[in-house]
Coordinates of N, CA and C in Angstrom, one line a residue:
M23 N -188.4 -44.5 197.2 CA -189.4 -44.1 196.2 C -190.8 -44.9 196.4
K24 N -190.5 -46.4 196.3 CA -191.6 -47.2 196.6 C -192.3 -47.3 197.6
N25 N -191.9 -47.0 198.6 CA -192.4 -47.0 200.3 C -193.2 -45.9 200.2
L26 N -192.8 -44.4 199.4 CA -193.3 -43.3 199.8 C -194.6 -43.3 198.8
L27 N -194.5 -43.9 197.8 CA -195.7 -44.3 196.8 C -197.0 -45.1 197.5
K28 N -196.5 -46.2 198.0 CA -197.1 -47.1 199.1 C -198.0 -46.2 200.2
S29 N -197.2 -45.2 200.5 CA -197.7 -44.5 201.9 C -198.8 -43.6 201.2
I30 N -198.4 -43.1 200.2 CA -199.5 -42.1 199.7 C -200.7 -42.6 199.2
I31 N -200.7 -44.0 198.7 CA -202.1 -44.7 198.2 C -202.8 -45.2 199.4
L32 N -202.1 -45.6 200.5 CA -202.8 -46.2 201.7 C -203.3 -44.9 202.2
A33 N -202.5 -43.8 202.5 CA -203.3 -42.7 203.2 C -204.5 -42.2 202.4
S34 N -204.7 -42.4 201.0 CA -205.6 -42.0 200.3 C -206.7 -42.6 200.5
L35 N -206.3 -44.0 200.4 CA -207.5 -45.0 200.6 C -208.1 -45.0 202.0
L36 N -207.2 -44.7 202.9 CA -207.8 -44.5 204.5 C -208.7 -43.2 204.5
G37 N -208.2 -42.2 203.7 CA -209.0 -41.0 204.0 C -210.3 -41.2 203.0
L38 N -210.5 -42.1 202.0 CA -211.9 -42.0 201.2 C -212.5 -43.1 201.8
S39 N -212.1 -44.1 202.9 CA -213.0 -45.1 203.3 C -213.7 -44.5 204.7
V40 N -213.3 -43.5 205.2 CA -213.7 -42.7 206.3 C -214.9 -41.9 205.7
K41 N -216.3 -41.9 206.6 CA -217.4 -41.1 206.2 C -216.8 -39.9 207.0
S42 N -217.0 -38.8 206.1 CA -216.6 -37.6 206.6 C -217.3 -36.6 205.4
S43 N -217.4 -35.0 205.7 CA -217.9 -34.2 204.8 C -216.5 -33.8 203.8
A44 N -215.9 -34.9 203.4 CA -214.6 -34.4 202.5 C -215.4 -34.0 200.9
Q45 N -214.3 -33.3 200.2 CA -214.2 -32.8 198.8 C -213.2 -33.1 198.0
L46 N -213.7 -33.5 196.9 CA -212.4 -33.8 195.7 C -212.8 -32.6 194.9
N47 N -211.3 -31.9 194.6 CA -211.7 -30.7 193.5 C -210.2 -30.7 192.6
A48 N -210.3 -30.3 191.4 CA -209.3 -30.0 190.8 C -208.9 -28.6 190.5
A49 N -207.5 -28.2 190.1 CA -207.4 -26.8 190.2 C -206.4 -26.6 189.0
I50 N -206.5 -25.4 188.4 CA -205.4 -25.4 187.3 C -205.1 -23.8 187.4
G51 N -203.6 -23.5 187.3 CA -203.5 -22.0 187.3 C -202.3 -21.9 186.6
F52 N -202.1 -20.5 186.6 CA -200.8 -19.7 185.5 C -200.4 -18.7 186.5
G53 N -198.8 -18.5 186.1 CA -198.5 -17.6 187.0 C -197.0 -17.3 186.5
A54 N -196.2 -16.6 187.2 CA -194.7 -16.6 186.6 C -193.9 -16.6 188.2
D55 N -192.6 -17.1 187.8 CA -191.7 -16.7 189.1 C -190.9 -15.8 189.1
T56 N -190.1 -15.6 190.1 CA -189.1 -14.6 190.3 C -187.7 -14.5 189.2
Y57 N -187.7 -15.6 188.5 CA -186.7 -15.6 187.3 C -187.5 -15.4 186.2
G58 N -188.6 -14.7 186.0 CA -189.5 -14.4 184.9 C -190.0 -15.5 183.9
K59 N -190.0 -16.8 184.4 CA -190.5 -17.6 183.7 C -192.0 -18.0 184.0
I60 N -192.6 -18.2 182.8 CA -194.0 -18.5 183.1 C -194.0 -20.0 183.4
V61 N -195.1 -20.2 184.3 CA -195.0 -21.6 185.2 C -196.5 -21.9 185.2
Y62 N -196.9 -22.8 185.3 CA -198.4 -23.3 185.6 C -198.6 -24.5 186.4
N63 N -199.7 -24.8 186.9 CA -199.9 -25.9 188.0 C -201.1 -26.5 187.6
L64 N -201.1 -27.8 188.0 CA -202.2 -28.5 187.7 C -202.5 -29.4 188.9
S65 N -203.4 -29.4 189.6 CA -203.5 -30.2 190.9 C -204.7 -31.0 191.1
A66 N -204.9 -32.2 191.7 CA -206.2 -32.8 192.2 C -205.9 -32.6 193.7
N67 N -206.8 -32.1 194.4 CA -207.1 -31.8 195.8 C -208.2 -32.6 196.4
Y68 N -207.8 -33.1 197.9 CA -209.0 -33.9 198.6 C -209.2 -33.0 200.0
Q69 N -210.2 -32.4 200.4 CA -210.2 -31.7 201.4 C -211.3 -32.4 202.6
M70 N -210.8 -32.6 203.5 CA -211.3 -33.3 204.6 C -211.5 -32.2 205.7
S71 N -212.6 -31.7 206.0 CA -212.8 -30.6 207.2 C -211.9 -29.5 206.6
R72 N -210.8 -29.2 207.5 CA -209.7 -28.1 207.5 C -208.5 -28.6 206.8
I73 N -208.3 -29.8 206.8 CA -207.1 -30.4 206.2 C -207.3 -30.6 204.7
V74 N -206.3 -30.1 203.6 CA -206.4 -30.4 202.4 C -205.0 -31.0 201.9
I75 N -205.2 -32.1 200.9 CA -204.2 -32.8 200.6 C -204.1 -32.7 199.1
S76 N -203.0 -32.5 198.4 CA -202.8 -32.5 197.1 C -201.8 -32.9 196.1
G77 N -202.2 -33.5 195.2 CA -201.1 -33.9 194.2 C -200.9 -33.2 193.0
E78 N -199.8 -32.8 192.5 CA -199.5 -31.5 191.7 C -198.6 -31.4 191.1
I79 N -198.7 -31.1 189.8 CA -197.5 -30.9 188.9 C -197.4 -29.3 188.3
R80 N -196.2 -28.7 188.6 CA -195.8 -27.5 188.5 C -194.6 -27.4 187.3
P81 N -195.1 -27.6 185.9 CA -193.8 -27.4 184.9 C -193.7 -25.9 184.6
S82 N -192.7 -25.7 183.9 CA -192.5 -24.4 183.6 C -193.0 -24.6 181.9
A83 N -193.3 -23.3 181.4 CA -194.0 -23.3 180.4 C -193.1 -22.8 179.1
T84 N -191.9 -23.0 179.3 CA -191.1 -22.5 178.2 C -190.5 -24.1 177.5
K85 N -190.0 -23.9 176.4 CA -189.3 -24.8 175.7 C -187.9 -25.4 175.8
N86 N -187.1 -24.7 177.1 CA -186.1 -25.0 177.4 C -185.9 -26.2 178.2
V87 N -185.2 -27.2 177.7 CA -185.2 -28.4 178.6 C -184.5 -28.4 179.6
E88 N -183.7 -27.5 179.9 CA -182.9 -27.6 181.5 C -183.6 -26.6 182.1
T89 N -185.0 -26.5 182.1 CA -185.7 -25.8 183.5 C -186.3 -26.6 184.4
N90 N -186.8 -26.2 185.6 CA -187.5 -27.0 186.6 C -188.6 -27.4 186.1
N91 N -189.0 -28.7 186.4 CA -190.3 -29.2 186.4 C -190.7 -30.0 187.4
Y92 N -191.5 -29.6 188.3 CA -191.9 -30.2 189.7 C -193.1 -31.0 189.8
L93 N -192.7 -32.3 190.4 CA -193.9 -33.1 190.7 C -193.9 -33.6 191.9
G94 N -195.1 -33.6 192.7 CA -195.3 -33.6 194.0 C -196.5 -33.6 194.8
F95 N -196.5 -33.6 196.2 CA -197.7 -33.3 196.8 C -197.5 -32.2 198.0
K96 N -198.6 -32.0 198.3 CA -198.6 -30.9 199.7 C -199.8 -30.9 200.7
A97 N -199.6 -30.4 201.6 CA -200.9 -30.7 202.6 C -200.9 -29.3 203.0
G98 N -202.3 -28.7 203.2 CA -202.4 -27.4 203.9 C -203.3 -27.3 204.8
Y99 N -203.8 -26.3 205.9 CA -204.8 -26.1 206.8 C -205.4 -25.1 206.2
D100 N -206.6 -25.1 206.3 CA -207.8 -24.1 206.0 C -207.9 -23.2 207.4
L101 N -207.8 -21.9 207.4 CA -208.1 -21.3 208.4 C -209.6 -20.8 208.9
F102 N -210.2 -21.0 207.8 CA -211.8 -20.9 208.0 C -212.5 -22.4 208.1
K103 N -213.4 -22.5 209.0 CA -214.0 -23.8 209.0 C -214.9 -24.0 207.7
Q104 N -215.0 -25.3 207.5 CA -215.4 -25.4 206.1 C -216.9 -24.7 205.3
P105 N -218.0 -25.1 206.5 CA -219.4 -24.5 206.3 C -219.1 -23.0 206.3
D106 N -218.4 -22.5 207.1 CA -218.1 -21.1 207.0 C -217.6 -20.6 206.2
A107 N -216.3 -21.0 205.7 CA -215.7 -20.5 204.5 C -216.8 -20.6 203.2
E108 N -217.7 -21.4 202.8 CA -218.7 -21.7 202.0 C -219.8 -20.2 202.2
L109 N -220.1 -20.2 203.3 CA -220.9 -19.1 203.5 C -220.4 -17.7 203.4
I110 N -219.2 -17.3 203.6 CA -218.5 -15.8 203.5 C -218.0 -16.0 202.0
G111 N -217.8 -17.3 201.5 CA -217.3 -17.1 200.2 C -216.0 -17.0 199.9
K112 N -215.1 -17.1 201.0 CA -213.8 -17.2 200.9 C -213.1 -18.4 201.7
S113 N -211.8 -18.7 201.4 CA -210.7 -19.6 202.2 C -209.5 -19.0 202.2
L114 N -208.9 -19.7 203.3 CA -207.2 -18.9 203.2 C -206.4 -20.4 204.0
L115 N -205.7 -20.9 202.8 CA -204.9 -22.0 203.4 C -203.3 -21.7 203.4
I116 N -202.8 -22.4 204.3 CA -201.3 -22.5 204.7 C -201.0 -23.9 204.1
E117 N -199.9 -23.9 203.1 CA -199.4 -25.1 202.8 C -198.2 -25.3 202.6
G118 N -197.6 -26.8 202.9 CA -196.3 -27.0 203.0 C -196.4 -28.5 202.0
G119 N -195.1 -28.5 201.2 CA -195.1 -29.8 200.3 C -193.8 -30.3 200.1
Y120 N -193.8 -31.4 199.4 CA -192.5 -31.9 198.9 C -192.6 -32.3 197.4
Y121 N -191.6 -31.9 196.8 CA -191.6 -32.0 195.2 C -190.5 -32.4 194.7
F122 N -190.3 -33.3 193.8 CA -189.2 -33.8 192.9 C -189.0 -32.7 191.7
D123 N -187.7 -32.3 191.7 CA -187.5 -31.2 190.8 C -186.7 -32.0 189.6
K124 N -187.3 -32.5 188.4 CA -186.8 -32.9 187.5 C -186.2 -32.1 186.5
I125 N -184.8 -31.9 186.3 CA -184.2 -31.0 185.3 C -183.6 -31.5 184.4
S126 N -183.1 -32.8 184.5 CA -182.5 -33.3 183.2 C -182.5 -34.7 183.4
S127 N -182.9 -35.5 182.1 CA -182.8 -36.9 181.8 C -181.2 -37.2 181.8
D128 N -180.4 -36.8 181.5 CA -179.1 -36.9 181.1 C -178.3 -36.8 182.5
K129 N -178.5 -35.5 183.2 CA -177.3 -35.4 184.4 C -178.4 -35.8 185.4
I130 N -178.6 -36.7 185.7 CA -179.5 -37.2 187.1 C -179.0 -36.7 188.4
I131 N -177.8 -36.1 188.6 CA -177.4 -35.6 189.7 C -178.2 -34.3 189.9
L132 N -178.3 -33.6 188.8 CA -178.9 -32.6 188.6 C -180.5 -32.5 189.3
N133 N -181.0 -33.6 189.3 CA -182.5 -34.0 190.0 C -182.4 -34.1 191.6
K134 N -183.4 -33.6 192.0 CA -183.5 -33.4 193.6 C -184.9 -33.5 194.2
W135 N -185.2 -33.7 195.3 CA -186.2 -33.4 196.3 C -186.2 -32.2 196.7
T136 N -187.3 -31.3 197.0 CA -187.2 -30.4 197.6 C -188.5 -30.2 198.4
F137 N -188.4 -29.2 199.4 CA -189.7 -28.7 200.1 C -190.1 -27.3 199.8
A138 N -191.4 -27.1 200.1 CA -192.0 -26.0 199.4 C -193.2 -25.4 200.4
A139 N -193.5 -24.2 200.2 CA -194.5 -23.3 201.2 C -195.4 -22.4 200.5
G140 N -196.6 -22.1 200.8 CA -197.2 -21.2 200.4 C -198.6 -21.0 201.2
I141 N -199.3 -19.9 200.6 CA -200.5 -19.5 201.2 C -201.5 -19.5 200.0
K142 N -202.7 -20.1 200.0 CA -203.5 -19.9 199.0 C -204.8 -19.2 199.5
Y143 N -205.3 -18.2 199.0 CA -206.5 -17.3 199.1 C -207.4 -17.9 197.9
V144 N -208.7 -18.3 198.4 CA -209.7 -18.9 197.4 C -210.9 -18.0 197.6
K145 N -211.5 -17.5 196.4 CA -212.7 -16.9 196.6 C -213.9 -17.5 195.8
F146 N -214.9 -18.1 196.5 CA -216.0 -19.0 196.0 C -217.1 -18.1 195.2
F147 N -217.3 -18.4 193.9 CA -218.4 -17.7 193.1 C -219.6 -18.8 193.0
T148 N -219.5 -20.0 193.0 CA -220.7 -20.7 193.2 C -220.5 -22.0 194.1
E149 N -221.2 -23.0 194.1 CA -221.2 -24.0 194.9 C -220.0 -25.0 194.9
T150 N -219.8 -24.9 193.3 CA -218.8 -25.8 192.7 C -217.4 -25.0 192.0
G151 N -217.5 -23.8 191.9 CA -216.5 -23.2 191.5 C -215.9 -22.0 192.0
A152 N -214.9 -21.8 191.9 CA -213.9 -20.8 192.7 C -212.7 -20.3 192.0
I153 N -212.3 -19.1 192.3 CA -210.8 -18.7 191.8 C -209.9 -18.6 193.1
F154 N -208.5 -19.0 192.6 CA -207.3 -18.5 193.6 C -206.1 -17.9 193.3
I155 N -205.6 -17.3 194.6 CA -204.4 -16.6 194.2 C -203.4 -17.4 195.0
E156 N -202.3 -17.6 194.6 CA -201.4 -18.4 195.5 C -199.9 -17.9 195.3
P157 N -199.2 -17.2 196.5 CA -197.8 -16.9 196.4 C -197.2 -18.5 196.8
F158 N -196.2 -18.6 196.4 CA -195.5 -20.2 196.5 C -194.2 -20.1 196.6
Y159 N -193.5 -20.6 197.3 CA -191.8 -20.8 197.7 C -191.5 -22.0 197.3
L160 N -190.8 -22.4 196.2 CA -190.1 -23.5 195.9 C -188.9 -23.2 195.1
N161 N -187.9 -24.1 196.0 CA -186.5 -23.9 195.4 C -185.6 -22.7 194.8
R162 N -185.6 -22.1 196.0 CA -185.0 -20.7 195.9 C -185.9 -19.8 194.8
S163 N -187.0 -20.1 194.6 CA -187.7 -19.2 193.9 C -189.3 -19.1 194.0
A164 N -189.8 -17.7 194.0 CA -191.1 -17.2 194.7 C -192.0 -17.2 193.1
Q165 N -193.2 -18.0 193.4 CA -194.0 -18.0 192.4 C -195.3 -17.5 192.8
L166 N -196.1 -16.8 191.9 CA -197.3 -16.1 192.0 C -198.2 -16.7 191.0
N167 N -199.1 -17.7 191.2 CA -200.2 -18.1 190.5 C -201.6 -17.8 190.8
A168 N -202.2 -17.8 189.8 CA -203.9 -17.5 189.9 C -204.5 -18.5 188.9
G169 N -205.6 -18.9 189.4 CA -206.3 -20.0 188.7 C -207.8 -20.1 189.0
I170 N -208.2 -21.4 188.6 CA -209.5 -21.7 189.0 C -209.8 -23.1 189.6
I171 N -210.7 -23.2 190.4 CA -210.9 -24.6 191.0 C -212.3 -25.2 190.9
V172 N -212.4 -26.4 190.5 CA -213.9 -27.0 190.2 C -213.9 -28.0 191.3
K173 N -215.0 -28.1 191.7 CA -215.3 -29.1 192.9 C -216.2 -30.0 192.1
F174 N -215.9 -31.6 192.4 CA -216.7 -32.6 192.2 C -217.6 -32.9 193.4
I175 N -219.2 -32.7 192.8 CA -219.8 -32.9 193.9 C -220.5 -34.5 194.0

């Protein structure tokens, strides 16, 4: 766990120190999963050309303590080249990630790491704002989220 955290921090610092046309943004989204639970996601994203790296939390919006709460990271590839994506006002990302599923503090054996995959469609409205819709598969559950993205200039 410590080595994974060190690797993430090192990769972030290397990405920040390279001169590029990178973009930092944040997103918040709400949706539902195949079990009928309301879910939301908060993420911080760093886009370098066509590569997007995200740190994300995907908790369940219920008060049930035995529900899945995910914390992890994902990486994606933008199918549209960055200047072209902003000109045509849309973007399509293919994503994959690795998430920690914290179900219980008492029964630690229930907590586990899991892989995820998704596709995110982004529609730009301004230079700094967009909306997205994202079908996402995570831990034997499909989620459909929609939300907003705010870019930091």
